[in-house]
Short mmCIF file of N, CA, C and O and ligand atoms in Angstrom, two decimals:
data_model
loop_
_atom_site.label_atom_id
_atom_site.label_comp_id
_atom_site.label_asym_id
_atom_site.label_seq_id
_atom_site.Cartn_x
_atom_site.Cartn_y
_atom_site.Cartn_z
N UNK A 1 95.14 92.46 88.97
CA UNK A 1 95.70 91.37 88.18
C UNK A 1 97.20 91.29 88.39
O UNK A 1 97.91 92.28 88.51
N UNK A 2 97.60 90.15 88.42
CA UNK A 2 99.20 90.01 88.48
C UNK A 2 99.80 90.13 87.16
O UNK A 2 99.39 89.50 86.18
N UNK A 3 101.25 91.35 87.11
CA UNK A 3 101.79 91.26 85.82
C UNK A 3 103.10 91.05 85.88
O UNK A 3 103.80 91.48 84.96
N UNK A 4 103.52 90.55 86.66
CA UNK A 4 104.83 89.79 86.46
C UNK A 4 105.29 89.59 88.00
O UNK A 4 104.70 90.00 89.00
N UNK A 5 106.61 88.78 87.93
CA UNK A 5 107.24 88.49 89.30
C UNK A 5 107.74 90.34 89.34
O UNK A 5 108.08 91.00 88.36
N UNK A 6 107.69 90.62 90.21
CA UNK A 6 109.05 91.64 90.94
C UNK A 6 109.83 91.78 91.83
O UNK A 6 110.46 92.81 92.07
N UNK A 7 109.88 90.84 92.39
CA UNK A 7 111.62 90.41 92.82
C UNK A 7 111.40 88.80 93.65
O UNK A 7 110.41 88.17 94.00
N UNK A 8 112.51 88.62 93.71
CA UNK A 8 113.04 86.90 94.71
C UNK A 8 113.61 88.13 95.89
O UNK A 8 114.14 89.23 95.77
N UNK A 9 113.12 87.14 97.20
CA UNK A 9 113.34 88.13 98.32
C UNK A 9 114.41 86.77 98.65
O UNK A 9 114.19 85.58 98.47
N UNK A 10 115.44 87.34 99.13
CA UNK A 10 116.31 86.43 99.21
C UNK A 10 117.26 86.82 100.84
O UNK A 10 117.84 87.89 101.04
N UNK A 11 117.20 85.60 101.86
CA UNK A 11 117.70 85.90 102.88
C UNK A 11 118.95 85.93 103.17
O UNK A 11 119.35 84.83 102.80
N UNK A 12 120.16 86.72 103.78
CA UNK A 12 121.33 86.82 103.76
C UNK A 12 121.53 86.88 105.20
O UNK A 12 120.58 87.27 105.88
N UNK A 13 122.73 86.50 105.81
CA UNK A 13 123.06 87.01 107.30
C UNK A 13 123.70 88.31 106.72
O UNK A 13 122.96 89.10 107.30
N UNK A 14 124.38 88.97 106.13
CA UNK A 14 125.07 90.15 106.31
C UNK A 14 125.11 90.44 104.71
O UNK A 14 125.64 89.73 103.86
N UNK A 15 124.30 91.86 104.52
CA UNK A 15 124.50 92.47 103.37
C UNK A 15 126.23 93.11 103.15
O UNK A 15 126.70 93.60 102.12
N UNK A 16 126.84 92.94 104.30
CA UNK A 16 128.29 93.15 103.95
C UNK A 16 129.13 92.10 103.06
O UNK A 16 130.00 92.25 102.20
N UNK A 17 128.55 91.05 103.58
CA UNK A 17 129.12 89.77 102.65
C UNK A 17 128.24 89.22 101.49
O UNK A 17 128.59 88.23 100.85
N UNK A 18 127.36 89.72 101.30
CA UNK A 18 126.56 89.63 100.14
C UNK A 18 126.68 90.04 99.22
O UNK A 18 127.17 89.41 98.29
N UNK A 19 126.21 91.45 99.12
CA UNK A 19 126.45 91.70 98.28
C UNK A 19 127.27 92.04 97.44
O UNK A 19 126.87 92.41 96.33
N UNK A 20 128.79 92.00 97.77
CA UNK A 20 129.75 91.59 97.04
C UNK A 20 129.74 90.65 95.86
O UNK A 20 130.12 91.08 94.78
N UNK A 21 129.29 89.28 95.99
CA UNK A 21 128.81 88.73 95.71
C UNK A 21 127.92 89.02 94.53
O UNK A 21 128.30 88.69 93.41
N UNK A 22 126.81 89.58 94.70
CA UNK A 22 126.17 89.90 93.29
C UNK A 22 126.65 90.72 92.63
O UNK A 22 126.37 90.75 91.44
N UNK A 23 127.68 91.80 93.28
CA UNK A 23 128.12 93.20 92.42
C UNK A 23 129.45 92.59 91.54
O UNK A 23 129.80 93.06 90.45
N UNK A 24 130.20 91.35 92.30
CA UNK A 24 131.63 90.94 91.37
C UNK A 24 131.52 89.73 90.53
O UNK A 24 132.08 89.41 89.48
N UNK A 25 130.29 88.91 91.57
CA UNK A 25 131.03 87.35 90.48
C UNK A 25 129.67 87.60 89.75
O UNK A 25 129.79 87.39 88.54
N UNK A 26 128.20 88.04 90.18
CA UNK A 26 126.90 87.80 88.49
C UNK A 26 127.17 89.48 88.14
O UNK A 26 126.52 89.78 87.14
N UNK A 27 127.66 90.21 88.49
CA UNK A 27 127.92 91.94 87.66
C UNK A 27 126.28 92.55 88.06
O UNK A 27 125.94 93.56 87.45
N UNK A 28 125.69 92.18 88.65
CA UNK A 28 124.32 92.89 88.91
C UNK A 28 125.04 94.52 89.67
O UNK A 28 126.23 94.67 89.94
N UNK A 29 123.92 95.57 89.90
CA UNK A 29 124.40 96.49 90.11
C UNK A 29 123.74 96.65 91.62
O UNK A 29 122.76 95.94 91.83
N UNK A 30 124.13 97.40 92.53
CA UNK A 30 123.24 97.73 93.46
C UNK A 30 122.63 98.45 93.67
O UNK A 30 123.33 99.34 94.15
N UNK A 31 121.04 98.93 93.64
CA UNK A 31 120.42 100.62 93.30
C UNK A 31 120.31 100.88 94.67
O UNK A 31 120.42 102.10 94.80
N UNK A 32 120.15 100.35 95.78
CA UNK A 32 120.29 100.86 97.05
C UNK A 32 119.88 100.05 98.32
O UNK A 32 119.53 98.88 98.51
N UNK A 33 120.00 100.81 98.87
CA UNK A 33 119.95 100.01 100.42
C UNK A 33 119.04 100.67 101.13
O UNK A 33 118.85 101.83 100.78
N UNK A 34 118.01 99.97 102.62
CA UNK A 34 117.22 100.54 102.73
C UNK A 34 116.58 99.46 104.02
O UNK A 34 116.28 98.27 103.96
N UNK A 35 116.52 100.40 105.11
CA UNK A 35 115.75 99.79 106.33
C UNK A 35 114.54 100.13 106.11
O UNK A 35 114.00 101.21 105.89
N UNK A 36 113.93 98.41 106.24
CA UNK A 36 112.21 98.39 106.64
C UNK A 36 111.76 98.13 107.93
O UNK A 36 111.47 97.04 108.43
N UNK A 37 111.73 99.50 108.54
CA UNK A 37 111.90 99.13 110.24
C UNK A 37 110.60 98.12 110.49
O UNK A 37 110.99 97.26 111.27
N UNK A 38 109.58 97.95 110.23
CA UNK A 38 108.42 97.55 110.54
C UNK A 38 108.59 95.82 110.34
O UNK A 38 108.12 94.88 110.99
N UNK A 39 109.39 95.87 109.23
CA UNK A 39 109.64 94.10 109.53
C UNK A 39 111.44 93.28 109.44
O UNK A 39 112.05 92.29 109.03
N UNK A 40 111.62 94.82 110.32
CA UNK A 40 113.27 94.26 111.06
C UNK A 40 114.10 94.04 110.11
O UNK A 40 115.12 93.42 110.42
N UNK A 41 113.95 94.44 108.74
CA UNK A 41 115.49 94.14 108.01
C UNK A 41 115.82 94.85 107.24
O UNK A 41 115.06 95.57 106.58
N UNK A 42 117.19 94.80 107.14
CA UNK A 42 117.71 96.01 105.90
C UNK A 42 117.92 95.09 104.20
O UNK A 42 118.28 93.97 103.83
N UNK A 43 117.60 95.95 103.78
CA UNK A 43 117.47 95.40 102.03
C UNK A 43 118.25 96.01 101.48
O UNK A 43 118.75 97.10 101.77
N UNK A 44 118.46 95.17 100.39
CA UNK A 44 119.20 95.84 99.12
C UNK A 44 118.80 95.33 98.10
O UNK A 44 118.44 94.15 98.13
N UNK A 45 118.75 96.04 96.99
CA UNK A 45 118.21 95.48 95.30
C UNK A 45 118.67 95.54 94.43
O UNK A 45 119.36 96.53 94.15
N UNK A 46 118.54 94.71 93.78
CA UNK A 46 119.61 94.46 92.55
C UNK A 46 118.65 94.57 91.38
O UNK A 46 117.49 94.40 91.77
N UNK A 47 118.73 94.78 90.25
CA UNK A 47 117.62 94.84 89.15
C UNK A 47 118.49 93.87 87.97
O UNK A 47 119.65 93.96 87.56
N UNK A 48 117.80 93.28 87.77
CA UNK A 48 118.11 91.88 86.78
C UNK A 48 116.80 91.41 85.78
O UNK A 48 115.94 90.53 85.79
N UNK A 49 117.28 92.78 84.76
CA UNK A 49 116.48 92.54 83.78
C UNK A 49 114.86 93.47 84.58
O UNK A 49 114.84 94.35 85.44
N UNK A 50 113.88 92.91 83.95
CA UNK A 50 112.76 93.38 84.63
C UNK A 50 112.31 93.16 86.24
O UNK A 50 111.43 93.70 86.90
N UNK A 51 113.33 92.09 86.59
CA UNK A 51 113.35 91.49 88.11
C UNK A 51 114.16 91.93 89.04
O UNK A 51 115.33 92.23 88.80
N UNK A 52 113.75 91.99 89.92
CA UNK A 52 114.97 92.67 90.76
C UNK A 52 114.95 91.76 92.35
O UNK A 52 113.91 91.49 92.93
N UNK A 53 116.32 91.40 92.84
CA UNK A 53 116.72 90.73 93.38
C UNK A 53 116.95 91.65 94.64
O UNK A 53 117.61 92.69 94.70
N UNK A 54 116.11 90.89 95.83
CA UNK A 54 115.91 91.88 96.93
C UNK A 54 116.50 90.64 98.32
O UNK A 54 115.97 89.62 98.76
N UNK A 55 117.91 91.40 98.70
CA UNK A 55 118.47 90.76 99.44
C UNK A 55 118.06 91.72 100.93
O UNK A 55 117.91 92.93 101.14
N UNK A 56 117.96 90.07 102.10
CA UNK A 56 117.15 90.76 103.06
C UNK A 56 118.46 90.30 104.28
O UNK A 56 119.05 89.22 104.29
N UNK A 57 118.72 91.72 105.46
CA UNK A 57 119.66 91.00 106.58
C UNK A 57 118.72 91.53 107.71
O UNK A 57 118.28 92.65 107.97
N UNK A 58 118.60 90.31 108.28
CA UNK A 58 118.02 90.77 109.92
C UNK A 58 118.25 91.83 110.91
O UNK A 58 119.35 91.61 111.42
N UNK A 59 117.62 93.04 111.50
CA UNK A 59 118.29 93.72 112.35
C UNK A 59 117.96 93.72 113.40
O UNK A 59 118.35 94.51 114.25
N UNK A 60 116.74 92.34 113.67
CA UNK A 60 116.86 92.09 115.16
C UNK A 60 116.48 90.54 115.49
O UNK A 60 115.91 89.90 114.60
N UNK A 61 116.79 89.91 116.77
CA UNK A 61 116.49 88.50 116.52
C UNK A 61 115.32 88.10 116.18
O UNK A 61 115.07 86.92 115.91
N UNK A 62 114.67 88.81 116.17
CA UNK A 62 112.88 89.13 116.38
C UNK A 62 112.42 88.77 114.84
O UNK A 62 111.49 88.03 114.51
N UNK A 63 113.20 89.42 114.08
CA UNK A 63 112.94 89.76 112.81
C UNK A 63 112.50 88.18 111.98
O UNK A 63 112.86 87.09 112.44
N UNK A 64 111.69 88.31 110.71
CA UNK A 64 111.32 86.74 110.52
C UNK A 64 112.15 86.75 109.89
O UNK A 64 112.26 85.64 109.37
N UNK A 65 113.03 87.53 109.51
CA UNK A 65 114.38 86.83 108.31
C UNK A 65 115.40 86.22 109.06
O UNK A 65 116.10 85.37 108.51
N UNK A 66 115.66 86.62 110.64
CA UNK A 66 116.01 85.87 111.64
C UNK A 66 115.68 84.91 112.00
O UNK A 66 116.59 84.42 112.67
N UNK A 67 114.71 84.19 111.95
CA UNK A 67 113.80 83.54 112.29
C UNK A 67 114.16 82.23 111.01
O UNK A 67 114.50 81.10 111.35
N UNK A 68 114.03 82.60 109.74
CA UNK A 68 114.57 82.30 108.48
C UNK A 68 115.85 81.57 108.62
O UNK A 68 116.17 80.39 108.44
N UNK A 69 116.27 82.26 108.88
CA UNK A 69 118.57 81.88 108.83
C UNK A 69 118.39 81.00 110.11
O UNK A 69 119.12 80.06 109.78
N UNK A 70 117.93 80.67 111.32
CA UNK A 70 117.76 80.03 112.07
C UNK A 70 117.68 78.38 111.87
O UNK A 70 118.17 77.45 112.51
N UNK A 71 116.65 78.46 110.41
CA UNK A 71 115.97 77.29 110.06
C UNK A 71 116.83 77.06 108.53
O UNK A 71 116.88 75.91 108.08
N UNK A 72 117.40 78.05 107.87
CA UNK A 72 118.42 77.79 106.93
C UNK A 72 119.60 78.52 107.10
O UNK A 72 119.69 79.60 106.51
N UNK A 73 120.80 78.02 108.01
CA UNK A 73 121.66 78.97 108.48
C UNK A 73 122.55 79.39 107.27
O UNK A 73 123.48 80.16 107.52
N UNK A 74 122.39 79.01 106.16
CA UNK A 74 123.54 79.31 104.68
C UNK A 74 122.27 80.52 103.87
O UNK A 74 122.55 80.95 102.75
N UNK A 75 121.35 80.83 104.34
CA UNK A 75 120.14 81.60 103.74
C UNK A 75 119.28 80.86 102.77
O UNK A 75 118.95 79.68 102.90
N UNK A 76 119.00 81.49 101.96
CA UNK A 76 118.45 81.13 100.55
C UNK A 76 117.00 82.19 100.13
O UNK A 76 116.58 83.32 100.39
N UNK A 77 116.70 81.28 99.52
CA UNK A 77 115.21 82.05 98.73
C UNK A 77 114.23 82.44 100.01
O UNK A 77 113.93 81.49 100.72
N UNK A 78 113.73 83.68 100.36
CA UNK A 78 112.80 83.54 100.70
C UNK A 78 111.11 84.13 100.92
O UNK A 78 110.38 84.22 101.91
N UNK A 79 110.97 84.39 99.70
CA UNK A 79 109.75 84.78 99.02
C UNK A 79 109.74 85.05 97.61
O UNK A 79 110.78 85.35 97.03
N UNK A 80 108.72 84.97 97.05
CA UNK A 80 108.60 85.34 95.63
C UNK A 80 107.32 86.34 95.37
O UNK A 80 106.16 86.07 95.68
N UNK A 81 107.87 87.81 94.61
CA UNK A 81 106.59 89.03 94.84
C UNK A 81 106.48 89.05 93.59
O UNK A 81 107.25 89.26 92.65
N UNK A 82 104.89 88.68 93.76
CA UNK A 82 104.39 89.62 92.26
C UNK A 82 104.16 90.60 91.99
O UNK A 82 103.64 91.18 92.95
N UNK A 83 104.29 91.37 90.90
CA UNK A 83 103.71 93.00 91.28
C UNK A 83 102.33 92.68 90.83
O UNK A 83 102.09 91.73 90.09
N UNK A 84 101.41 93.52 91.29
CA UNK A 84 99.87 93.25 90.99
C UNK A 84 99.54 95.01 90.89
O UNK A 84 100.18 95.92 91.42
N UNK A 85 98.30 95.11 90.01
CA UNK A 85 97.59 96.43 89.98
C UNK A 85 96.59 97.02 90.82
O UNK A 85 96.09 98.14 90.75
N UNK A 86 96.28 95.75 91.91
CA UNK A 86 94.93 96.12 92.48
C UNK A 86 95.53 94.94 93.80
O UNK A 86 95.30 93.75 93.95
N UNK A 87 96.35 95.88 94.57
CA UNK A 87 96.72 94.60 96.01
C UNK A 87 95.39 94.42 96.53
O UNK A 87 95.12 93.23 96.67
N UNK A 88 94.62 95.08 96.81
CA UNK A 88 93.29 94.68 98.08
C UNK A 88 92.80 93.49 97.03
O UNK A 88 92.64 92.34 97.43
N UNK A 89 92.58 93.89 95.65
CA UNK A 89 91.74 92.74 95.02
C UNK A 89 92.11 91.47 94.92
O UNK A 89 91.46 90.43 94.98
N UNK A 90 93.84 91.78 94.68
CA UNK A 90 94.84 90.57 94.91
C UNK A 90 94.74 89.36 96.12
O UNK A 90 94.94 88.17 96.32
N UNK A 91 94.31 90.50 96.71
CA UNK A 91 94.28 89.41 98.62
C UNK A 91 92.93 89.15 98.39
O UNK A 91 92.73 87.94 98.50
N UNK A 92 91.52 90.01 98.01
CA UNK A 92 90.51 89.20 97.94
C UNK A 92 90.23 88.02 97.30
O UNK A 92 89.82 86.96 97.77
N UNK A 93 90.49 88.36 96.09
CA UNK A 93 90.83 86.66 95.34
C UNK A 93 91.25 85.40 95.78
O UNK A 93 90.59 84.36 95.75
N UNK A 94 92.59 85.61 96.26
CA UNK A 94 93.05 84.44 96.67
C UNK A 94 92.48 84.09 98.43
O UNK A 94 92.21 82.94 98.77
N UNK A 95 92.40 85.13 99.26
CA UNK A 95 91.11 84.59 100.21
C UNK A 95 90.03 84.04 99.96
O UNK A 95 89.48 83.29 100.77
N UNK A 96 89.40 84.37 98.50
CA UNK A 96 88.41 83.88 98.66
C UNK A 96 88.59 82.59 97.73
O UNK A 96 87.63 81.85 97.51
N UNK A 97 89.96 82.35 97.15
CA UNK A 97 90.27 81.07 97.09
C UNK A 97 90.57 79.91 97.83
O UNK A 97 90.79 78.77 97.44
N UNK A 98 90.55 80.45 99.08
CA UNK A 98 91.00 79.88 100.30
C UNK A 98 91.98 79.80 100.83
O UNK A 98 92.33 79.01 101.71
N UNK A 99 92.62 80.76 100.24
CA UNK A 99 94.45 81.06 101.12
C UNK A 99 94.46 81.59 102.23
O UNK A 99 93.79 82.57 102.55
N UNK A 100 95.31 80.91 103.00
CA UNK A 100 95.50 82.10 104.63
C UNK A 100 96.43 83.23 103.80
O UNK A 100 97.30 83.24 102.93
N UNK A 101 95.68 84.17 104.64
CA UNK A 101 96.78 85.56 104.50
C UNK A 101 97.55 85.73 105.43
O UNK A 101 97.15 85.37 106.54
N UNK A 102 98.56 86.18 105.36
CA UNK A 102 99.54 86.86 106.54
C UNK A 102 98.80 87.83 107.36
O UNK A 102 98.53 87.85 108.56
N UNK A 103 98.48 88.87 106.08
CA UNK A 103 98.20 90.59 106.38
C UNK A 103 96.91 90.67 105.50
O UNK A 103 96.86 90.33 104.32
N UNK A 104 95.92 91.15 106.23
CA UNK A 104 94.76 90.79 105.61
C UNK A 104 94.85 92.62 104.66
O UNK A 104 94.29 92.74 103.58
N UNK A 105 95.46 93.57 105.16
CA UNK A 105 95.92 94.86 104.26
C UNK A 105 97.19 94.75 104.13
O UNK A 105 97.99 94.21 104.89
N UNK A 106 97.40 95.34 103.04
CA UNK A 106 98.68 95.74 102.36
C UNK A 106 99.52 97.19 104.03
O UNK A 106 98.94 98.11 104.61
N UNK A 107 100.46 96.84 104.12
CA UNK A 107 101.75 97.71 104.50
C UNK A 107 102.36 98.37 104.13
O UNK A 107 102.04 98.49 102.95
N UNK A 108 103.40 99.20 104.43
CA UNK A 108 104.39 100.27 103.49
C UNK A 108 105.81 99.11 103.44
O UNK A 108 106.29 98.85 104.54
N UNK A 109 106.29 98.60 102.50
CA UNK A 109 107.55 97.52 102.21
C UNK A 109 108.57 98.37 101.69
O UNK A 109 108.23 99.55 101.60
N UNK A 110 109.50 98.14 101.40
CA UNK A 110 110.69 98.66 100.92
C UNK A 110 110.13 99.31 99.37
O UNK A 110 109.06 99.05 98.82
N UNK A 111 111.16 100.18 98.91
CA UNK A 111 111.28 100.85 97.75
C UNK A 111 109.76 101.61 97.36
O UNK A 111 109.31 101.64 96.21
N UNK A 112 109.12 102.15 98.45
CA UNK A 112 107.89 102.68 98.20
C UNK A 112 107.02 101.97 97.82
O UNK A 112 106.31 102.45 96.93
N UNK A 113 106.74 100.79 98.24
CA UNK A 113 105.53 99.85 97.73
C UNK A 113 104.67 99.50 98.50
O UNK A 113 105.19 99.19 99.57
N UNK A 114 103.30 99.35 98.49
CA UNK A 114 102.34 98.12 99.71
C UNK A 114 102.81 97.12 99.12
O UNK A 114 103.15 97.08 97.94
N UNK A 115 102.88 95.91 100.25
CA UNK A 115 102.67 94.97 100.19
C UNK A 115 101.70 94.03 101.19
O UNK A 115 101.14 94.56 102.15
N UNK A 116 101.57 92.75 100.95
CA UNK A 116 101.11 91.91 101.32
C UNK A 116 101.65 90.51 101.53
O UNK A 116 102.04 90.03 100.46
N UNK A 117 101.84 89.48 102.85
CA UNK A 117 102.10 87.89 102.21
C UNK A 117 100.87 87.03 102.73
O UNK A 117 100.04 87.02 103.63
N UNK A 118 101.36 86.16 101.38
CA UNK A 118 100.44 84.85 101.87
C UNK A 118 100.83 84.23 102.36
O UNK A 118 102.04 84.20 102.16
N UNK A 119 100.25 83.01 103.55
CA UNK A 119 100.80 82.41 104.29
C UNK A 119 101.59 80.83 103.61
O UNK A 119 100.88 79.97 103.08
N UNK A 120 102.92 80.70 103.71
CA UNK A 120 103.44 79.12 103.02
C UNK A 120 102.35 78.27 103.08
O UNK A 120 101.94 77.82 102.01
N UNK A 121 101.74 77.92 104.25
CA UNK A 121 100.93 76.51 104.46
C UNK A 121 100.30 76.79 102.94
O UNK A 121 100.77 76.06 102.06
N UNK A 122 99.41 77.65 102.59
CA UNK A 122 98.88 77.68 101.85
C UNK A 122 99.34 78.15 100.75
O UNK A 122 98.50 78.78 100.10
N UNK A 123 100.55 78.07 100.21
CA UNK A 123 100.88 78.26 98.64
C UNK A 123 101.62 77.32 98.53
O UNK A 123 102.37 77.77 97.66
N UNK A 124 102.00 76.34 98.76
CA UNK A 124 102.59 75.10 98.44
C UNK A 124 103.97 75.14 98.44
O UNK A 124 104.76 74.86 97.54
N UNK A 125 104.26 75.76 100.25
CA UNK A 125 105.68 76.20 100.44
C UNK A 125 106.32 77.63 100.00
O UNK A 125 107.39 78.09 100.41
N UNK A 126 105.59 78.13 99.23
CA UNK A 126 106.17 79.14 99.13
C UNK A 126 105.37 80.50 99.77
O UNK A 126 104.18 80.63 100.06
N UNK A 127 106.55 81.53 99.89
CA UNK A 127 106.02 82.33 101.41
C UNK A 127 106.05 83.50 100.15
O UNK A 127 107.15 84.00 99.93
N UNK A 128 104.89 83.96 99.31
CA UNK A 128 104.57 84.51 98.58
C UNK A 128 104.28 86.47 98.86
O UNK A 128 104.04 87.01 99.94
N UNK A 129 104.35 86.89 98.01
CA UNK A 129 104.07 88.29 98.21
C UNK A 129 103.06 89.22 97.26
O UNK A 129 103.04 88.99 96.05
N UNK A 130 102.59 89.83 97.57
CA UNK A 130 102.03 90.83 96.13
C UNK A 130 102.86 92.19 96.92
O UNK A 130 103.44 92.29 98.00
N UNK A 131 102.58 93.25 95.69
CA UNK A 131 103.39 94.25 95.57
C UNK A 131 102.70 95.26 94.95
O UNK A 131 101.90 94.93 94.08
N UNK A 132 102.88 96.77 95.29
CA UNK A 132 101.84 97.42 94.19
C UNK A 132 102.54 98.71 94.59
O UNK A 132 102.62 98.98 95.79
N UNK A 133 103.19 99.75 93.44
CA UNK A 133 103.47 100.87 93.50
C UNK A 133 102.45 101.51 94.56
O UNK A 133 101.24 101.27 94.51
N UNK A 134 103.22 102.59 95.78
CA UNK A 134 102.04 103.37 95.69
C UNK A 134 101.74 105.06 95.34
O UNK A 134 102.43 106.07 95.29
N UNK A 135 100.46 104.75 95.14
CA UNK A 135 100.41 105.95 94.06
C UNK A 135 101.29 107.27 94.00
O UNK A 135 101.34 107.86 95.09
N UNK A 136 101.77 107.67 93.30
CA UNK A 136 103.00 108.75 93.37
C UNK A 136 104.00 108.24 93.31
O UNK A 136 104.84 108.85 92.65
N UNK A 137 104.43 106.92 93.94
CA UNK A 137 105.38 106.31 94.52
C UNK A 137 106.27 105.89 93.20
O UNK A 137 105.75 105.22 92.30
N UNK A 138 107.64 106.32 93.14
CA UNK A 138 108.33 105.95 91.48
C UNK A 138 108.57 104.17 91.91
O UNK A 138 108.32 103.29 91.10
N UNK A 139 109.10 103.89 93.33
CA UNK A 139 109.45 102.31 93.21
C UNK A 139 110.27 101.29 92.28
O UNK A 139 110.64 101.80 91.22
N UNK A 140 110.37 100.88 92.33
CA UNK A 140 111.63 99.80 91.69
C UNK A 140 110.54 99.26 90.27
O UNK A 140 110.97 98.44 89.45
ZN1 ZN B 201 109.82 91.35 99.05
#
């Protein structure tokens, strides 16, 4: 079941010039930084309230957050994760609602979590995520 958003994945060209930005002019804090080699970018998170704001910089051209800034060169939004209790059941559901999946299994994502995306065509533009501690895993 889904129990809340857990984070706006948000695309940046350079976490050097970013996150400045959230740490001086909104006072958010930064809990850390962190390469997800498997899908080319380095992150950082901000926790805002129960949400936490997960800024993404490309570390290769390859990378889809590259791919992203290409098609919005100023960045912006680009995903929205829910955390869910049961990712496999999460993706069965909505497959068998008729969503394309990205990743038909969950992955290892930043801050110790599986994840999963759904594909935009099929969420009405938005390039969606589930999220799920994994077990042991303290996570954001
Ligand atoms: Zn994310």
């Amino acid at each position: 079941m889904i129990q809340r958003i857990d984070h706006l994945g948000i695309a940046v060209k350079s976490l050097a010039e970013a996150v400045p930005y959230y740490e001086k002019a909104l006072g958010l804090k930064c809990e850390h930084i962190e390469e997800v080699v498997s899908q080319k970018v380095k992150t950082a998170f901000f926790a805002c309230g129960d949400v936490h704001i997960e800024l993404l910089e490309p570390t290769d051209p390859e990378s889809p957050i590259a791919k992203f800034l290409e098609k919005n060169p100023a960045g912006g939004v680009h995903h929205v994760a829910f955390a869910t209790d049961a990712i496999e059941a999460q993706l069965g559901q909505a497959a068998a609602a008729g969503v394309r999946l990205i990743h038909e299994k969950p992955f290892d994502g930043a801050g110790g979590k599986q994840v999963a995306f759904l594909h935009p065509k099929s969420t009405f533009g938005v390039l969606t995520e589930f999220c799920m501690p994994k077990p042991g895993a303290a996570g954001h």
